[in-house]
Tab-separated table of C-alpha atoms in Angstrom:
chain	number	residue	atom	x	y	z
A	4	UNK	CA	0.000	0.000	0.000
A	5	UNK	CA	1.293	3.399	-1.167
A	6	UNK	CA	1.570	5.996	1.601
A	7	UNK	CA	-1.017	8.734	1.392
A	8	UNK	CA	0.569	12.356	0.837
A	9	UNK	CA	-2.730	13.421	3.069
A	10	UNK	CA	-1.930	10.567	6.058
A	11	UNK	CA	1.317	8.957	6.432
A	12	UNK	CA	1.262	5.918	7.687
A	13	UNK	CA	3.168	5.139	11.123
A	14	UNK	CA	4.153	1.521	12.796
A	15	UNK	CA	3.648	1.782	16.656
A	16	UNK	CA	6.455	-0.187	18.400
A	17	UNK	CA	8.147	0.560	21.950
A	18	UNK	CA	9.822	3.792	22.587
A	19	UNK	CA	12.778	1.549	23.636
A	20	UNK	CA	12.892	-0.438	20.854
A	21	UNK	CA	12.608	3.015	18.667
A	22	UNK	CA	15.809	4.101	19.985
A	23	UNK	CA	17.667	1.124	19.726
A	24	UNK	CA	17.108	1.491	15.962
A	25	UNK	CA	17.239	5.851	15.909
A	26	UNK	CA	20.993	4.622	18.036
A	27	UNK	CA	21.639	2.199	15.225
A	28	UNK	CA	22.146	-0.474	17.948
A	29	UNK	CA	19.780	-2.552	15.927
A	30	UNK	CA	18.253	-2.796	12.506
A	31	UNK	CA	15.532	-5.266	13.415
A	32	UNK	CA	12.029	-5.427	14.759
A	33	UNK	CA	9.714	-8.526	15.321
A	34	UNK	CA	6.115	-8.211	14.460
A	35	UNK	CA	2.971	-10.773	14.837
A	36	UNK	CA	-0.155	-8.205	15.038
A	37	UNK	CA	-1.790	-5.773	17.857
A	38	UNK	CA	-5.041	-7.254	19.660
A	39	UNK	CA	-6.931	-4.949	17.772
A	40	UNK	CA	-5.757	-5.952	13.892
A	41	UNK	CA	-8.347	-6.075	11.666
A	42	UNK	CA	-7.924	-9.368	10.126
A	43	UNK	CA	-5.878	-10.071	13.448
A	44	UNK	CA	-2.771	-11.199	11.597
A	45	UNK	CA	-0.194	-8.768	10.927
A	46	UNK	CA	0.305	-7.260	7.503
A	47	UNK	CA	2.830	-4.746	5.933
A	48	UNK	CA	0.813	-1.451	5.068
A	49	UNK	CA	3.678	0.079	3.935
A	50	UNK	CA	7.059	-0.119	2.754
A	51	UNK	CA	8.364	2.887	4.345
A	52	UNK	CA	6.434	5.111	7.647
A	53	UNK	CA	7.349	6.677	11.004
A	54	UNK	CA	7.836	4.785	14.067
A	55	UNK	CA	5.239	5.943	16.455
A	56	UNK	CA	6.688	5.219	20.281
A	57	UNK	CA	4.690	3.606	22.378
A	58	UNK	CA	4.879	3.526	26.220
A	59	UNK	CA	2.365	1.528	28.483
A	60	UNK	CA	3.311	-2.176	27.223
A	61	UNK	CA	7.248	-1.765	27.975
A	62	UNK	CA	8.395	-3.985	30.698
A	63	UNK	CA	12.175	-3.826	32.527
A	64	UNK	CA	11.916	-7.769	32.456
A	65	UNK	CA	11.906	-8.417	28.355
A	66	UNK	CA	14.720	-6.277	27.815
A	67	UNK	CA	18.168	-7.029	28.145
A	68	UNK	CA	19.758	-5.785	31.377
A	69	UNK	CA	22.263	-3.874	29.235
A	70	UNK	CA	19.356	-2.367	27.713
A	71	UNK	CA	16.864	-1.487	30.957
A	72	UNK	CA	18.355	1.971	31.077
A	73	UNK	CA	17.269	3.186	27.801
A	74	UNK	CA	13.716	1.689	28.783
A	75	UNK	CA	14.663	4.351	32.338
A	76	UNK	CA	14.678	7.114	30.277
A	77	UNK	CA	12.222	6.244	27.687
A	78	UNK	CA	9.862	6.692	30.439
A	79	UNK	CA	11.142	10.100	31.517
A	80	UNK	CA	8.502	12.346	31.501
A	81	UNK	CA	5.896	10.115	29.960
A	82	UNK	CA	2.442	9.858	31.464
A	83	UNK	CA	-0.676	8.636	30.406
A	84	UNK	CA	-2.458	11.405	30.637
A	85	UNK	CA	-0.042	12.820	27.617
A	86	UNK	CA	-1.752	14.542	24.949
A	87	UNK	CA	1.247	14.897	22.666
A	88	UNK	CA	3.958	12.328	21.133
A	89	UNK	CA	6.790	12.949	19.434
A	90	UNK	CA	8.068	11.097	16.451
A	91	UNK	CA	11.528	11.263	15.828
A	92	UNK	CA	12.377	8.133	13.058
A	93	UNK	CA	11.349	7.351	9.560
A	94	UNK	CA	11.919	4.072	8.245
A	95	UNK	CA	12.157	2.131	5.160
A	96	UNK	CA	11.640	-1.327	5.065
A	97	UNK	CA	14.706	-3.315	3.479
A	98	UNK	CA	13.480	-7.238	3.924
A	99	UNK	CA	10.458	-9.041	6.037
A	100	UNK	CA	11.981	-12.423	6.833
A	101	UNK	CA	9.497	-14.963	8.308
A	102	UNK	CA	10.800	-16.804	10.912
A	103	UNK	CA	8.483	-20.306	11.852
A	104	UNK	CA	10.805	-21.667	14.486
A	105	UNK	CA	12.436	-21.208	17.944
A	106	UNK	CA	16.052	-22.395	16.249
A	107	UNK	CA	15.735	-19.611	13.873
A	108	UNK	CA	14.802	-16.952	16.273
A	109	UNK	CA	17.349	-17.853	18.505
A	110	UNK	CA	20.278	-17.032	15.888
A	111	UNK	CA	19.439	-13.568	16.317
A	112	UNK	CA	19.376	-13.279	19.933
A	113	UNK	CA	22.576	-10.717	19.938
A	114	UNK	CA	21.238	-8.840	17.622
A	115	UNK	CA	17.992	-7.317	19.485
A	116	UNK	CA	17.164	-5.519	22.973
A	117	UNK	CA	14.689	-8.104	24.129
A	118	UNK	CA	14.804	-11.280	26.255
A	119	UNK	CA	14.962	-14.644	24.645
A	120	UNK	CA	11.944	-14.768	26.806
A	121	UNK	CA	10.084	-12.612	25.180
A	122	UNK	CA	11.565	-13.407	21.771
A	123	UNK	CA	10.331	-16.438	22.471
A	124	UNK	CA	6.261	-15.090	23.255
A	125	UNK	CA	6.085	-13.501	20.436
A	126	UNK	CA	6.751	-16.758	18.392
A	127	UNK	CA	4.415	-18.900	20.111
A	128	UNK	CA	1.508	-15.891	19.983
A	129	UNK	CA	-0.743	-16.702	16.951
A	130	UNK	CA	1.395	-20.193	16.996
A	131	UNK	CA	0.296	-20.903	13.863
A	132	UNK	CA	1.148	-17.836	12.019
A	133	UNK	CA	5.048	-16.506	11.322
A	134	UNK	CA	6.951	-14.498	12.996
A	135	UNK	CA	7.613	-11.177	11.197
A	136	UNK	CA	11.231	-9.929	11.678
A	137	UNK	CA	11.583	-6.263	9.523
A	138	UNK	CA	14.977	-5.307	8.995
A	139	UNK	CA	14.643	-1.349	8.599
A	140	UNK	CA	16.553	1.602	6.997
A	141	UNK	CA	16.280	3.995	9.912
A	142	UNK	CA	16.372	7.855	9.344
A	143	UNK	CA	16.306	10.372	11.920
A	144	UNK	CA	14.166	13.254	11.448
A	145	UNK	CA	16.496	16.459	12.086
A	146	UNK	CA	13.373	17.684	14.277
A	147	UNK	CA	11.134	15.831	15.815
A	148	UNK	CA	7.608	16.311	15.215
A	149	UNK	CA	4.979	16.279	18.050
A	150	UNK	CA	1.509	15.548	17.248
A	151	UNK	CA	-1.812	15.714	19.081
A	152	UNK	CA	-2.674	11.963	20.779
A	153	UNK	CA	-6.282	11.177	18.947
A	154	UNK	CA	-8.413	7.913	19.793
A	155	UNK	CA	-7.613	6.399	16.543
A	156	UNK	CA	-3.846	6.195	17.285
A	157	UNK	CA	-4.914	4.445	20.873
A	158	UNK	CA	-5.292	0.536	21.197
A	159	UNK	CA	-3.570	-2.402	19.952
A	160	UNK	CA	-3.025	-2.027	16.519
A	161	UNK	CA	0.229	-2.124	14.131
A	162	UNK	CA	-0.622	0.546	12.070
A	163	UNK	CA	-2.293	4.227	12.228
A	164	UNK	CA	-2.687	7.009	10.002
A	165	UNK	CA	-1.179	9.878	11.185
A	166	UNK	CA	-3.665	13.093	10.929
A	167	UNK	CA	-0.606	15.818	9.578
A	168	UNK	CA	-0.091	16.829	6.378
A	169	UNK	CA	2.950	18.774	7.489
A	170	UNK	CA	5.000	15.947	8.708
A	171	UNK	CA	5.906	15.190	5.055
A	172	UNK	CA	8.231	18.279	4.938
A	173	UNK	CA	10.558	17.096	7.657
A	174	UNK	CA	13.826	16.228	6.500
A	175	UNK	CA	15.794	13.621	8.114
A	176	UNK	CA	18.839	11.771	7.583
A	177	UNK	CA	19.975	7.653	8.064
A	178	UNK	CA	21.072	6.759	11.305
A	179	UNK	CA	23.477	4.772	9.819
A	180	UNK	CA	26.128	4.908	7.058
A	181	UNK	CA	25.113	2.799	4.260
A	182	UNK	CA	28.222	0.406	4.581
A	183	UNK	CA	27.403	0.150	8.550
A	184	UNK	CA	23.637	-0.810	7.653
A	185	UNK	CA	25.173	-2.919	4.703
A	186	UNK	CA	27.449	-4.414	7.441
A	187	UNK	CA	24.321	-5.015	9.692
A	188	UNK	CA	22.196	-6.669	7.349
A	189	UNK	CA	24.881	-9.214	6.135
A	190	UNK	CA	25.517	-10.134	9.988
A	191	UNK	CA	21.614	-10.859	10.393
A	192	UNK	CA	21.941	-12.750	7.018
A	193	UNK	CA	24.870	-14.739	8.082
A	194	UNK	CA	23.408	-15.451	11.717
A	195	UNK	CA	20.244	-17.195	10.416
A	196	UNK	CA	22.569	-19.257	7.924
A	197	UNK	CA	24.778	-20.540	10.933
């Protein structure tokens, strides 16, 4: 699906997990569907969208330990009673790889924030469907824009439209060098080979 000039389309994914990727500490996400899906699988609405950071469904225990800080200050500040987010990334997606099996998942293990725990949830959710891993182009926006918080960007869902037709204009730049995201790719290539 082409994104609409009038409403980008954004993926909603931890704030933690948002700046691993703006940090270019990681290139990956894993997907398998919000609660509130509409066909209740997960589906790619777009090849390239903002990463919308979410905050109320991060918990200390599925990240890493060398990661809980950045989940610390993630949560600076935030409160649910927010009426504003800010949306700092842009991202292009490079390759969904499916993965159908714990031995697969766990060759990636170093190269994500979260537990092999929770890794591990995510796979057996929906048991019968695949795991989505998304390796993204990440771009940081050289502002970041904060938008109103409306009902239909609440719940558990993957995707949302975002209501601005002035957040095309922001300019941004990759987080990493294309031979460092070149080099990351080829080391999630060669881990699932191994």
């Amino acid at each position: 699906m082409a994104e609409s000039r009038l409403q980008p389309v954004a993926l909603k994914e931890w704030a933690v997990a948002i700046e691993a990727l703006r940090a270019g500490r990681q290139i990956l996400i894993m997907r398998k569907g919000g609660i509130h899906e509409e066909t209740r699988d997960f589906h790619i609405e777009s090849e390239s969208f903002y990463l919308y950071p979410t905050y109320e469904h991060q918990k200390k225990q599925w990240i890493k330990p060398d990661h809980q800080y950045q989940l610390d200050l993630t949560l600076e500040g935030w409160s649910t009673e927010d009426t504003e987010v800010e949306v700092q990334c842009y991202a292009e997606l490079i390759e969904d790889i499916l993965i159908e099996d714990q031995e697969q998942l766990n060759k990636l293990s170093e190269l994500h924030l979260w537990t092999d725990t929770f890794a591990e949830e995510r796979l057996k959710w929906k048991r019968t469907k695949p795991l989505h891993v998304m390796l993204l182009r990440v771009y940081e926006l050289d502002e970041p824009i904060k938008l109103p918080i409306i009902p239909s960007y609440i719940g558990c869902k993957s995707w949302i439209q975002l209501d601005s037709s002035t957040i095309h204009t922001a300019s941004r730049k990759p987080v990493l060098s294309d031979d460092m995201f070149d080099r990351a790719v080829i080391q999630i290539k060669n881990a699932l080979k191994g």
